[in-house]
Amino acid sequence: MSTRKKNPKLDLPIKLIFTQKGVNFFLKNNKKLNKFVMADNTVQYGVSFSEVTPPTVQHMLLVDYIERIEIDRVEFTSRRSELVDLTKILVYGNFYRQFNDEVSQIILNSSLVKTWNRNNPSSIIDEKSSINETYLSSILEDGDIKKQILKEIASSIALDIKSDDKLLNEEKRIKLFLIERFVDGIRPVCWFVLHRFRNDENYKDVIKQLSEILDLYLNRSTIAEYLSLVIMELLTAGENSNLQGFVDDVYKGTISRQKLMTDPDTRNKLFQEMEKRKEFLTLAWTVGNPNSTSIGTSNRLKILIYSKGTVFDNMKDMVDESNASQQKSKKLSDFVDVVGSMNTELGMNYINYLDEACRKVSIRFKPFVYKIRNNSNSVICLDFHF
């Protein structure tokens, strides 16, 4: 993992599309929403920024305000570090939220809470229970109870991390940081239950379940690294394909492919022309909404790249939405060679690592390609179901 210093701001033109919860919040606070025509031709409401701070984006994700993010550019290579950061922010944010949800389900459905609710029907504990956070903080700080509970949940995991010779020191530091980040996000009502029933005979069983789910999400966190690298490879392929298509249409073959791919001045000039004509490549993330009533959408993350070039058209014959069920036996490497810029050992390794890493941590990963009706865009979609 990289040890470079994170940018305090992401210098990217970004559109944030909100869930109904996000729309309601902004309207309630008299914030004006903009109307956007998205890359898939749908009309959505949200806000746009020329730059954003990572904590702001992640916070809005964690409170379920964000439904979709889109970035339109003619080239993405010069913003590689910002895109890698943004991808990690979104993936980690998605994991924090899902971990919190699963922990809440484990605790609120535990025998600790069920027994209490049977015996105290007038003061049941559930997801709607409101806990005074000032009071909670005071009782958890007394005797460092919160630290003790954290140790009970994570001590064996932390010990394994520290003694793992396969991990670099920076990787160990990140994993240890993530332990606290995951656990700190546990809802107040759950902390109250863990404190209130700490001496119950079934308490250790709950702690064991929490430790197992924490270990799973720590392992899932590696997906963020692999995914950011795969996205950049696909963006490079789409970027070069868009550029080649633009040159073919406008310059009719008068610029050689070698010059197009290797001469920075020529590329920059062409990118400027494409910017004026709005010949954009679009990168989008759609985030599963935990409040959605649609089956199978709450724990999903989709990354979509929209291109007017031929690269994704060529991939369509091998990875098509209409026969996606037949692709289960194929590996992503089966169609890597179709994308010229990805025909490298490094690019293939990134994709293979991502596919393998997803299988190991029980994440369903399915890539597919499709065309948008009444639109010149082809789309490659990386679909993750957690």
mmCIF file of C-alpha atoms in Angstrom:
data_model
loop_
_atom_site.group_PDB
_atom_site.id
_atom_site.type_symbol
_atom_site.label_atom_id
_atom_site.label_comp_id
_atom_site.label_asym_id
_atom_site.label_seq_id
_atom_site.Cartn_x
_atom_site.Cartn_y
_atom_site.Cartn_z
ATOM 1 C CA MET A 1 0.000 0.000 0.000
ATOM 2 C CA SER A 2 1.120 3.481 -0.741
ATOM 3 C CA THR A 3 2.650 5.615 1.988
ATOM 4 C CA ARG A 4 2.265 8.891 0.096
ATOM 5 C CA LYS A 5 0.606 11.800 1.864
ATOM 6 C CA LYS A 6 -3.092 12.080 1.152
ATOM 7 C CA ASN A 7 -4.345 15.226 -0.555
ATOM 8 C CA PRO A 8 -6.510 17.380 1.755
ATOM 9 C CA LYS A 9 -8.743 18.015 -1.266
ATOM 10 C CA LEU A 10 -9.530 16.023 -4.379
ATOM 11 C CA ASP A 11 -9.065 18.225 -7.425
ATOM 12 C CA LEU A 12 -11.839 16.639 -9.471
ATOM 13 C CA PRO A 13 -15.032 17.991 -11.072
ATOM 14 C CA ILE A 14 -17.582 15.825 -9.333
ATOM 15 C CA LYS A 15 -21.359 15.450 -9.380
ATOM 16 C CA LEU A 16 -23.029 14.054 -6.273
ATOM 17 C CA ILE A 17 -26.519 12.596 -6.714
ATOM 18 C CA PHE A 18 -28.508 12.157 -3.530
ATOM 19 C CA THR A 19 -30.826 9.588 -2.064
ATOM 20 C CA GLN A 20 -34.254 10.819 -0.993
ATOM 21 C CA LYS A 21 -32.820 11.192 2.501
ATOM 22 C CA GLY A 22 -30.057 13.419 1.123
ATOM 23 C CA VAL A 23 -32.505 15.467 -0.962
ATOM 24 C CA ASN A 24 -34.719 16.028 2.081
ATOM 25 C CA PHE A 25 -31.750 17.179 4.165
ATOM 26 C CA PHE A 26 -30.560 19.691 1.570
ATOM 27 C CA LEU A 27 -34.027 21.090 0.916
ATOM 28 C CA LYS A 28 -34.688 21.390 4.642
ATOM 29 C CA ASN A 29 -31.504 23.467 4.941
ATOM 30 C CA ASN A 30 -32.465 25.666 1.969
ATOM 31 C CA LYS A 31 -29.716 24.314 -0.260
ATOM 32 C CA LYS A 32 -30.378 24.524 -3.977
ATOM 33 C CA LEU A 33 -30.102 21.301 -5.964
ATOM 34 C CA ASN A 34 -29.059 21.197 -9.605
ATOM 35 C CA LYS A 35 -30.704 19.187 -12.359
ATOM 36 C CA PHE A 36 -28.289 16.927 -14.251
ATOM 37 C CA VAL A 37 -28.574 14.733 -17.326
ATOM 38 C CA MET A 38 -26.386 11.792 -16.417
ATOM 39 C CA ALA A 39 -24.220 9.594 -18.624
ATOM 40 C CA ASP A 40 -27.013 6.990 -18.786
ATOM 41 C CA ASN A 41 -29.496 9.661 -20.022
ATOM 42 C CA THR A 42 -31.434 9.765 -16.745
ATOM 43 C CA VAL A 43 -32.282 13.082 -15.079
ATOM 44 C CA GLN A 44 -31.105 13.383 -11.467
ATOM 45 C CA TYR A 45 -30.845 16.061 -8.781
ATOM 46 C CA GLY A 46 -27.720 16.834 -6.811
ATOM 47 C CA VAL A 47 -24.782 19.201 -6.529
ATOM 48 C CA SER A 48 -21.509 19.645 -8.361
ATOM 49 C CA PHE A 49 -18.092 20.650 -7.060
ATOM 50 C CA SER A 50 -14.804 21.502 -8.751
ATOM 51 C CA GLU A 51 -13.036 19.895 -5.797
ATOM 52 C CA VAL A 52 -14.077 18.002 -2.672
ATOM 53 C CA THR A 53 -12.563 16.910 0.636
ATOM 54 C CA PRO A 54 -12.418 13.161 1.318
ATOM 55 C CA PRO A 55 -14.022 13.345 4.796
ATOM 56 C CA THR A 56 -17.019 15.238 3.362
ATOM 57 C CA VAL A 57 -17.694 12.613 0.695
ATOM 58 C CA GLN A 58 -17.261 9.743 3.133
ATOM 59 C CA HIS A 59 -19.494 11.342 5.763
ATOM 60 C CA MET A 60 -22.311 11.854 3.252
ATOM 61 C CA LEU A 61 -21.915 8.221 2.223
ATOM 62 C CA LEU A 62 -22.055 6.977 5.817
ATOM 63 C CA VAL A 63 -25.263 8.894 6.570
ATOM 64 C CA ASP A 64 -26.875 7.516 3.397
ATOM 65 C CA TYR A 65 -27.071 10.804 1.467
ATOM 66 C CA ILE A 66 -25.211 9.679 -1.674
ATOM 67 C CA GLU A 67 -26.689 7.449 -4.348
ATOM 68 C CA ARG A 68 -24.384 8.129 -7.286
ATOM 69 C CA ILE A 69 -21.171 9.972 -8.115
ATOM 70 C CA GLU A 70 -20.105 10.978 -11.617
ATOM 71 C CA ILE A 71 -16.965 12.527 -13.029
ATOM 72 C CA ASP A 72 -16.694 13.696 -16.669
ATOM 73 C CA ARG A 73 -13.258 14.281 -18.169
ATOM 74 C CA VAL A 74 -11.527 13.822 -21.505
ATOM 75 C CA GLU A 75 -8.562 12.291 -19.685
ATOM 76 C CA PHE A 76 -8.041 10.796 -16.242
ATOM 77 C CA THR A 77 -4.378 9.812 -16.223
ATOM 78 C CA SER A 78 -3.217 13.189 -14.856
ATOM 79 C CA ARG A 79 -5.591 12.759 -11.900
ATOM 80 C CA ARG A 80 -4.517 9.241 -11.041
ATOM 81 C CA SER A 81 -3.683 9.892 -7.375
ATOM 82 C CA GLU A 82 -6.984 11.711 -6.755
ATOM 83 C CA LEU A 83 -8.971 8.890 -8.363
ATOM 84 C CA VAL A 84 -7.158 6.236 -6.351
ATOM 85 C CA ASP A 85 -7.915 8.207 -3.170
ATOM 86 C CA LEU A 86 -11.566 8.688 -4.089
ATOM 87 C CA THR A 87 -12.030 5.015 -4.913
ATOM 88 C CA LYS A 88 -10.574 3.977 -1.565
ATOM 89 C CA ILE A 89 -12.722 6.534 0.263
ATOM 90 C CA LEU A 90 -15.880 5.137 -1.318
ATOM 91 C CA VAL A 91 -14.968 1.475 -0.827
ATOM 92 C CA TYR A 92 -13.906 1.983 2.793
ATOM 93 C CA GLY A 93 -17.008 4.086 3.450
ATOM 94 C CA ASN A 94 -19.187 1.350 2.000
ATOM 95 C CA PHE A 95 -17.487 -1.234 4.232
ATOM 96 C CA TYR A 96 -17.786 0.943 7.363
ATOM 97 C CA ARG A 97 -21.503 1.326 6.783
ATOM 98 C CA GLN A 98 -22.085 -2.370 6.077
ATOM 99 C CA PHE A 99 -19.981 -3.429 9.060
ATOM 100 C CA ASN A 100 -22.053 -1.134 11.261
ATOM 101 C CA ASP A 101 -25.272 -2.642 9.890
ATOM 102 C CA GLU A 102 -24.106 -6.230 10.433
ATOM 103 C CA VAL A 103 -22.848 -5.495 13.944
ATOM 104 C CA SER A 104 -26.205 -3.920 14.792
ATOM 105 C CA GLN A 105 -28.040 -6.995 13.516
ATOM 106 C CA ILE A 106 -25.813 -9.324 15.561
ATOM 107 C CA ILE A 107 -26.225 -7.340 18.776
ATOM 108 C CA LEU A 108 -29.906 -6.420 18.497
ATOM 109 C CA ASN A 109 -30.832 -9.999 17.554
ATOM 110 C CA SER A 110 -28.672 -11.524 20.270
ATOM 111 C CA SER A 111 -30.003 -13.404 23.277
ATOM 112 C CA LEU A 112 -28.776 -10.482 25.395
ATOM 113 C CA VAL A 113 -31.339 -8.141 23.878
ATOM 114 C CA LYS A 114 -34.085 -10.716 23.297
ATOM 115 C CA THR A 115 -34.081 -11.737 26.963
ATOM 116 C CA TRP A 116 -34.170 -8.109 28.062
ATOM 117 C CA ASN A 117 -37.044 -7.269 25.705
ATOM 118 C CA ARG A 118 -39.115 -10.239 26.924
ATOM 119 C CA ASN A 119 -38.678 -9.173 30.523
ATOM 120 C CA ASN A 120 -39.052 -5.446 29.886
ATOM 121 C CA PRO A 121 -41.774 -4.961 27.235
ATOM 122 C CA SER A 122 -42.230 -1.318 28.191
ATOM 123 C CA SER A 123 -38.588 -0.423 27.501
ATOM 124 C CA ILE A 124 -37.443 -2.646 24.663
ATOM 125 C CA ILE A 125 -34.112 -2.161 22.914
ATOM 126 C CA ASP A 126 -34.150 -2.015 19.116
ATOM 127 C CA GLU A 127 -32.742 -0.044 16.180
ATOM 128 C CA LYS A 128 -35.027 2.882 17.032
ATOM 129 C CA SER A 129 -33.736 3.176 20.594
ATOM 130 C CA SER A 130 -32.208 6.559 21.352
ATOM 131 C CA ILE A 131 -29.211 6.710 23.669
ATOM 132 C CA ASN A 132 -27.928 9.947 25.177
ATOM 133 C CA GLU A 133 -24.424 10.050 23.731
ATOM 134 C CA THR A 134 -23.050 12.320 26.460
ATOM 135 C CA TYR A 135 -24.243 9.863 29.103
ATOM 136 C CA LEU A 136 -22.937 6.916 27.078
ATOM 137 C CA SER A 137 -19.504 8.527 26.666
ATOM 138 C CA SER A 138 -19.264 9.139 30.390
ATOM 139 C CA ILE A 139 -20.024 5.518 31.361
ATOM 140 C CA LEU A 140 -17.743 4.096 28.673
ATOM 141 C CA GLU A 141 -14.858 6.331 29.709
ATOM 142 C CA ASP A 142 -15.250 5.315 33.328
ATOM 143 C CA GLY A 143 -12.578 2.687 33.827
ATOM 144 C CA ASP A 144 -11.731 2.746 30.108
ATOM 145 C CA ILE A 145 -14.642 0.381 29.459
ATOM 146 C CA LYS A 146 -14.717 1.214 25.739
ATOM 147 C CA LYS A 147 -11.028 0.330 25.394
ATOM 148 C CA GLN A 148 -11.635 -2.903 27.267
ATOM 149 C CA ILE A 149 -14.509 -3.881 24.968
ATOM 150 C CA LEU A 150 -12.424 -2.963 21.913
ATOM 151 C CA LYS A 151 -9.629 -5.186 23.252
ATOM 152 C CA GLU A 152 -12.079 -8.044 23.769
ATOM 153 C CA ILE A 153 -13.276 -7.748 20.173
ATOM 154 C CA ALA A 154 -9.974 -7.103 18.437
ATOM 155 C CA SER A 155 -6.992 -8.190 20.546
ATOM 156 C CA SER A 156 -6.456 -11.550 18.822
ATOM 157 C CA ILE A 157 -6.855 -9.946 15.381
ATOM 158 C CA ALA A 158 -4.361 -7.188 16.251
ATOM 159 C CA LEU A 159 -1.880 -9.755 17.536
ATOM 160 C CA ASP A 160 -2.131 -11.727 14.280
ATOM 161 C CA ILE A 161 -1.533 -8.551 12.271
ATOM 162 C CA LYS A 162 1.531 -7.555 14.285
ATOM 163 C CA SER A 163 3.074 -11.022 13.960
ATOM 164 C CA ASP A 164 2.348 -11.452 10.243
ATOM 165 C CA ASP A 165 5.733 -11.435 8.486
ATOM 166 C CA LYS A 166 4.034 -11.163 5.073
ATOM 167 C CA LEU A 167 2.776 -7.657 5.839
ATOM 168 C CA LEU A 168 4.899 -4.538 5.442
ATOM 169 C CA ASN A 169 5.036 -2.182 8.418
ATOM 170 C CA GLU A 170 2.845 0.321 6.590
ATOM 171 C CA GLU A 171 0.262 -2.390 5.821
ATOM 172 C CA LYS A 172 0.222 -3.363 9.499
ATOM 173 C CA ARG A 173 -0.260 0.272 10.501
ATOM 174 C CA ILE A 174 -3.185 0.651 8.101
ATOM 175 C CA LYS A 175 -4.895 -2.540 9.299
ATOM 176 C CA LEU A 176 -4.510 -1.543 12.950
ATOM 177 C CA PHE A 177 -5.941 1.878 12.127
ATOM 178 C CA LEU A 178 -8.870 0.243 10.325
ATOM 179 C CA ILE A 179 -9.675 -1.850 13.413
ATOM 180 C CA GLU A 180 -10.330 1.306 15.414
ATOM 181 C CA ARG A 181 -12.107 2.962 12.497
ATOM 182 C CA PHE A 182 -14.513 0.054 12.099
ATOM 183 C CA VAL A 183 -15.199 -0.336 15.818
ATOM 184 C CA ASP A 184 -15.573 3.404 16.448
ATOM 185 C CA GLY A 185 -18.444 3.455 13.956
ATOM 186 C CA ILE A 186 -20.581 1.062 16.016
ATOM 187 C CA ARG A 187 -23.899 2.701 16.872
ATOM 188 C CA PRO A 188 -24.472 4.123 20.367
ATOM 189 C CA VAL A 189 -27.312 1.704 21.133
ATOM 190 C CA CYS A 190 -24.940 -1.215 20.441
ATOM 191 C CA TRP A 191 -22.243 0.210 22.706
ATOM 192 C CA PHE A 192 -24.893 0.584 25.390
ATOM 193 C CA VAL A 193 -25.890 -3.088 25.045
ATOM 194 C CA LEU A 194 -22.272 -4.275 25.196
ATOM 195 C CA HIS A 195 -21.728 -2.218 28.336
ATOM 196 C CA ARG A 196 -25.053 -3.071 29.982
ATOM 197 C CA PHE A 197 -24.772 -6.860 29.502
ATOM 198 C CA ARG A 198 -21.024 -7.269 29.820
ATOM 199 C CA ASN A 199 -21.397 -9.713 32.694
ATOM 200 C CA ASP A 200 -24.067 -11.810 31.013
ATOM 201 C CA GLU A 201 -23.164 -15.443 30.351
ATOM 202 C CA ASN A 202 -23.884 -15.013 26.607
ATOM 203 C CA TYR A 203 -21.749 -11.874 26.262
ATOM 204 C CA LYS A 204 -18.656 -13.807 25.121
ATOM 205 C CA ASP A 205 -20.628 -15.433 22.286
ATOM 206 C CA VAL A 206 -21.597 -12.007 20.970
ATOM 207 C CA ILE A 207 -18.005 -10.762 21.231
ATOM 208 C CA LYS A 208 -16.845 -13.821 19.266
ATOM 209 C CA GLN A 209 -19.321 -13.045 16.471
ATOM 210 C CA LEU A 210 -18.205 -9.396 16.386
ATOM 211 C CA SER A 211 -14.570 -10.479 16.199
ATOM 212 C CA GLU A 212 -15.335 -12.752 13.249
ATOM 213 C CA ILE A 213 -17.200 -10.049 11.327
ATOM 214 C CA LEU A 214 -14.413 -7.535 12.044
ATOM 215 C CA ASP A 215 -11.832 -9.982 10.700
ATOM 216 C CA LEU A 216 -13.914 -10.448 7.545
ATOM 217 C CA TYR A 217 -14.154 -6.712 6.882
ATOM 218 C CA LEU A 218 -10.459 -6.157 7.524
ATOM 219 C CA ASN A 219 -9.741 -8.760 4.871
ATOM 220 C CA ARG A 220 -12.275 -7.141 2.559
ATOM 221 C CA SER A 221 -10.453 -3.818 2.905
ATOM 222 C CA THR A 222 -7.731 -5.078 0.531
ATOM 223 C CA ILE A 223 -10.308 -4.845 -2.264
ATOM 224 C CA ALA A 224 -9.954 -1.049 -2.233
ATOM 225 C CA GLU A 225 -6.319 -1.258 -3.366
ATOM 226 C CA TYR A 226 -6.914 -3.749 -6.161
ATOM 227 C CA LEU A 227 -10.073 -2.026 -7.368
ATOM 228 C CA SER A 228 -8.406 1.382 -7.683
ATOM 229 C CA LEU A 229 -5.688 -0.140 -9.876
ATOM 230 C CA VAL A 230 -8.186 -1.955 -12.111
ATOM 231 C CA ILE A 231 -10.238 1.236 -12.544
ATOM 232 C CA MET A 232 -7.173 3.161 -13.649
ATOM 233 C CA GLU A 233 -6.307 0.471 -16.214
ATOM 234 C CA LEU A 234 -9.840 0.572 -17.625
ATOM 235 C CA LEU A 235 -9.858 4.378 -17.679
ATOM 236 C CA THR A 236 -6.574 4.389 -19.586
ATOM 237 C CA ALA A 237 -8.070 1.983 -22.120
ATOM 238 C CA GLY A 238 -11.226 4.089 -22.492
ATOM 239 C CA GLU A 239 -9.235 7.309 -22.651
ATOM 240 C CA ASN A 240 -7.036 6.060 -25.499
ATOM 241 C CA SER A 241 -10.032 4.575 -27.312
ATOM 242 C CA ASN A 242 -11.970 7.853 -27.079
ATOM 243 C CA LEU A 243 -8.938 9.745 -28.334
ATOM 244 C CA GLN A 244 -8.441 7.385 -31.283
ATOM 245 C CA GLY A 245 -12.134 7.630 -32.169
ATOM 246 C CA PHE A 246 -12.005 11.431 -32.077
ATOM 247 C CA VAL A 247 -8.944 11.521 -34.346
ATOM 248 C CA ASP A 248 -10.544 9.090 -36.802
ATOM 249 C CA ASP A 249 -13.680 11.245 -37.006
ATOM 250 C CA VAL A 250 -12.034 14.662 -37.162
ATOM 251 C CA TYR A 251 -8.582 14.105 -38.691
ATOM 252 C CA LYS A 252 -9.418 11.118 -40.901
ATOM 253 C CA GLY A 253 -6.212 9.203 -40.232
ATOM 254 C CA THR A 254 -3.787 12.124 -40.732
ATOM 255 C CA ILE A 255 -2.287 11.610 -37.269
ATOM 256 C CA SER A 256 -0.362 8.367 -36.813
ATOM 257 C CA ARG A 257 -1.286 6.060 -33.966
ATOM 258 C CA GLN A 258 2.296 6.135 -32.693
ATOM 259 C CA LYS A 259 2.271 9.927 -32.461
ATOM 260 C CA LEU A 260 -1.162 9.864 -30.908
ATOM 261 C CA MET A 261 -0.040 7.497 -28.164
ATOM 262 C CA THR A 262 3.482 8.838 -27.470
ATOM 263 C CA ASP A 263 3.601 12.572 -28.219
ATOM 264 C CA PRO A 264 2.453 14.570 -25.131
ATOM 265 C CA ASP A 265 1.997 17.837 -27.056
ATOM 266 C CA THR A 266 -0.238 16.186 -29.655
ATOM 267 C CA ARG A 267 -2.302 14.457 -26.972
ATOM 268 C CA ASN A 268 -2.744 17.647 -24.943
ATOM 269 C CA LYS A 269 -3.845 19.584 -28.008
ATOM 270 C CA LEU A 270 -6.374 16.915 -28.914
ATOM 271 C CA PHE A 271 -7.653 16.719 -25.332
ATOM 272 C CA GLN A 272 -8.257 20.485 -25.414
ATOM 273 C CA GLU A 273 -10.279 20.115 -28.597
ATOM 274 C CA MET A 274 -12.265 17.237 -27.103
ATOM 275 C CA GLU A 275 -12.950 19.330 -23.993
ATOM 276 C CA LYS A 276 -14.517 22.066 -26.120
ATOM 277 C CA ARG A 277 -16.709 19.524 -27.902
ATOM 278 C CA LYS A 278 -17.604 17.765 -24.643
ATOM 279 C CA GLU A 279 -16.244 14.430 -25.867
ATOM 280 C CA PHE A 280 -16.029 13.090 -22.357
ATOM 281 C CA LEU A 281 -15.195 9.776 -20.753
ATOM 282 C CA THR A 282 -17.370 9.273 -17.657
ATOM 283 C CA LEU A 283 -16.557 7.435 -14.446
ATOM 284 C CA ALA A 284 -19.468 6.720 -12.114
ATOM 285 C CA TRP A 285 -20.093 4.957 -8.823
ATOM 286 C CA THR A 286 -23.553 3.865 -7.717
ATOM 287 C CA VAL A 287 -23.889 3.027 -4.057
ATOM 288 C CA GLY A 288 -26.357 0.593 -2.544
ATOM 289 C CA ASN A 289 -28.993 2.315 -0.420
ATOM 290 C CA PRO A 290 -29.688 0.472 2.869
ATOM 291 C CA ASN A 291 -33.146 2.082 2.949
ATOM 292 C CA SER A 292 -34.064 0.850 -0.513
ATOM 293 C CA THR A 293 -37.103 -1.397 -0.871
ATOM 294 C CA SER A 294 -35.658 -3.033 -3.995
ATOM 295 C CA ILE A 295 -34.417 -6.572 -3.346
ATOM 296 C CA GLY A 296 -30.664 -7.112 -3.665
ATOM 297 C CA THR A 297 -29.658 -3.439 -4.011
ATOM 298 C CA SER A 298 -28.730 -2.434 -0.462
ATOM 299 C CA ASN A 299 -25.297 -4.094 -0.359
ATOM 300 C CA ARG A 300 -24.085 -3.357 -3.851
ATOM 301 C CA LEU A 301 -21.449 -1.115 -5.321
ATOM 302 C CA LYS A 302 -21.192 -0.536 -9.051
ATOM 303 C CA ILE A 303 -18.377 1.191 -10.880
ATOM 304 C CA LEU A 304 -19.247 2.210 -14.418
ATOM 305 C CA ILE A 305 -17.077 3.653 -17.181
ATOM 306 C CA TYR A 306 -18.830 5.208 -20.195
ATOM 307 C CA SER A 307 -16.821 5.434 -23.410
ATOM 308 C CA LYS A 308 -17.603 6.472 -26.987
ATOM 309 C CA GLY A 309 -14.587 4.569 -28.290
ATOM 310 C CA THR A 310 -14.382 1.014 -29.604
ATOM 311 C CA VAL A 311 -12.586 -0.653 -26.697
ATOM 312 C CA PHE A 312 -15.686 -1.570 -24.737
ATOM 313 C CA ASP A 313 -17.566 -2.382 -27.950
ATOM 314 C CA ASN A 314 -14.950 -5.031 -28.662
ATOM 315 C CA MET A 315 -15.314 -6.444 -25.163
ATOM 316 C CA LYS A 316 -19.078 -6.699 -25.525
ATOM 317 C CA ASP A 317 -18.961 -9.897 -27.568
ATOM 318 C CA MET A 318 -17.185 -11.669 -24.700
ATOM 319 C CA VAL A 319 -18.812 -10.052 -21.688
ATOM 320 C CA ASP A 320 -22.409 -9.121 -22.497
ATOM 321 C CA GLU A 321 -25.166 -8.338 -20.042
ATOM 322 C CA SER A 322 -27.579 -10.611 -21.876
ATOM 323 C CA ASN A 323 -25.438 -13.718 -21.288
ATOM 324 C CA ALA A 324 -23.814 -12.707 -18.014
ATOM 325 C CA SER A 325 -24.945 -15.961 -16.410
ATOM 326 C CA GLN A 326 -22.739 -17.863 -18.875
ATOM 327 C CA GLN A 327 -19.651 -15.898 -17.852
ATOM 328 C CA LYS A 328 -19.322 -17.372 -14.367
ATOM 329 C CA SER A 329 -16.743 -19.883 -15.526
ATOM 330 C CA LYS A 330 -14.672 -17.215 -17.269
ATOM 331 C CA LYS A 331 -11.946 -15.287 -15.534
ATOM 332 C CA LEU A 332 -11.456 -11.599 -16.099
ATOM 333 C CA SER A 333 -8.129 -12.403 -17.693
ATOM 334 C CA ASP A 334 -10.065 -14.133 -20.515
ATOM 335 C CA PHE A 335 -10.987 -10.772 -21.961
ATOM 336 C CA VAL A 336 -8.073 -8.609 -20.819
ATOM 337 C CA ASP A 337 -6.297 -9.020 -24.158
ATOM 338 C CA VAL A 338 -9.195 -7.332 -25.940
ATOM 339 C CA VAL A 339 -8.230 -4.056 -24.261
ATOM 340 C CA GLY A 340 -4.975 -2.961 -25.816
ATOM 341 C CA SER A 341 -3.681 -0.791 -22.980
ATOM 342 C CA MET A 342 -4.365 -3.583 -20.514
ATOM 343 C CA ASN A 343 -2.359 -6.161 -22.428
ATOM 344 C CA THR A 344 0.420 -6.060 -19.859
ATOM 345 C CA GLU A 345 1.463 -8.455 -17.144
ATOM 346 C CA LEU A 346 0.818 -5.778 -14.528
ATOM 347 C CA GLY A 347 -2.714 -5.042 -15.727
ATOM 348 C CA MET A 348 -3.585 -8.734 -15.845
ATOM 349 C CA ASN A 349 -2.223 -9.240 -12.344
ATOM 350 C CA TYR A 350 -4.349 -6.416 -10.951
ATOM 351 C CA ILE A 351 -7.518 -7.925 -12.384
ATOM 352 C CA ASN A 352 -6.651 -11.455 -11.323
ATOM 353 C CA TYR A 353 -5.833 -10.236 -7.823
ATOM 354 C CA LEU A 354 -9.185 -8.429 -7.622
ATOM 355 C CA ASP A 355 -11.136 -11.463 -8.804
ATOM 356 C CA GLU A 356 -9.278 -13.785 -6.439
ATOM 357 C CA ALA A 357 -9.491 -11.376 -3.502
ATOM 358 C CA CYS A 358 -13.263 -11.055 -3.920
ATOM 359 C CA ARG A 359 -13.730 -14.820 -3.896
ATOM 360 C CA LYS A 360 -11.701 -15.185 -0.712
ATOM 361 C CA VAL A 361 -13.845 -12.731 1.253
ATOM 362 C CA SER A 362 -17.243 -13.802 -0.113
ATOM 363 C CA ILE A 363 -17.827 -10.812 -2.375
ATOM 364 C CA ARG A 364 -19.703 -11.541 -5.578
ATOM 365 C CA PHE A 365 -17.959 -9.740 -8.425
ATOM 366 C CA LYS A 366 -19.360 -9.625 -11.931
ATOM 367 C CA PRO A 367 -18.073 -7.514 -14.839
ATOM 368 C CA PHE A 368 -20.260 -6.896 -17.870
ATOM 369 C CA VAL A 369 -20.506 -4.582 -20.867
ATOM 370 C CA TYR A 370 -23.564 -3.064 -22.503
ATOM 371 C CA LYS A 371 -24.719 -0.319 -24.836
ATOM 372 C CA ILE A 372 -27.063 2.485 -23.810
ATOM 373 C CA ARG A 373 -30.144 2.695 -26.003
ATOM 374 C CA ASN A 374 -30.297 5.907 -28.086
ATOM 375 C CA ASN A 375 -26.795 6.792 -26.918
ATOM 376 C CA SER A 376 -23.332 6.359 -28.451
ATOM 377 C CA ASN A 377 -21.811 5.243 -25.152
ATOM 378 C CA SER A 378 -20.630 1.750 -24.359
ATOM 379 C CA VAL A 379 -20.416 0.922 -20.677
ATOM 380 C CA ILE A 380 -18.230 -1.434 -18.698
ATOM 381 C CA CYS A 381 -19.678 -2.184 -15.276
ATOM 382 C CA LEU A 382 -17.872 -3.710 -12.304
ATOM 383 C CA ASP A 383 -20.643 -4.985 -10.062
ATOM 384 C CA PHE A 384 -19.903 -5.906 -6.433
ATOM 385 C CA HIS A 385 -22.431 -7.570 -4.161
ATOM 386 C CA PHE A 386 -21.328 -7.809 -0.532
#
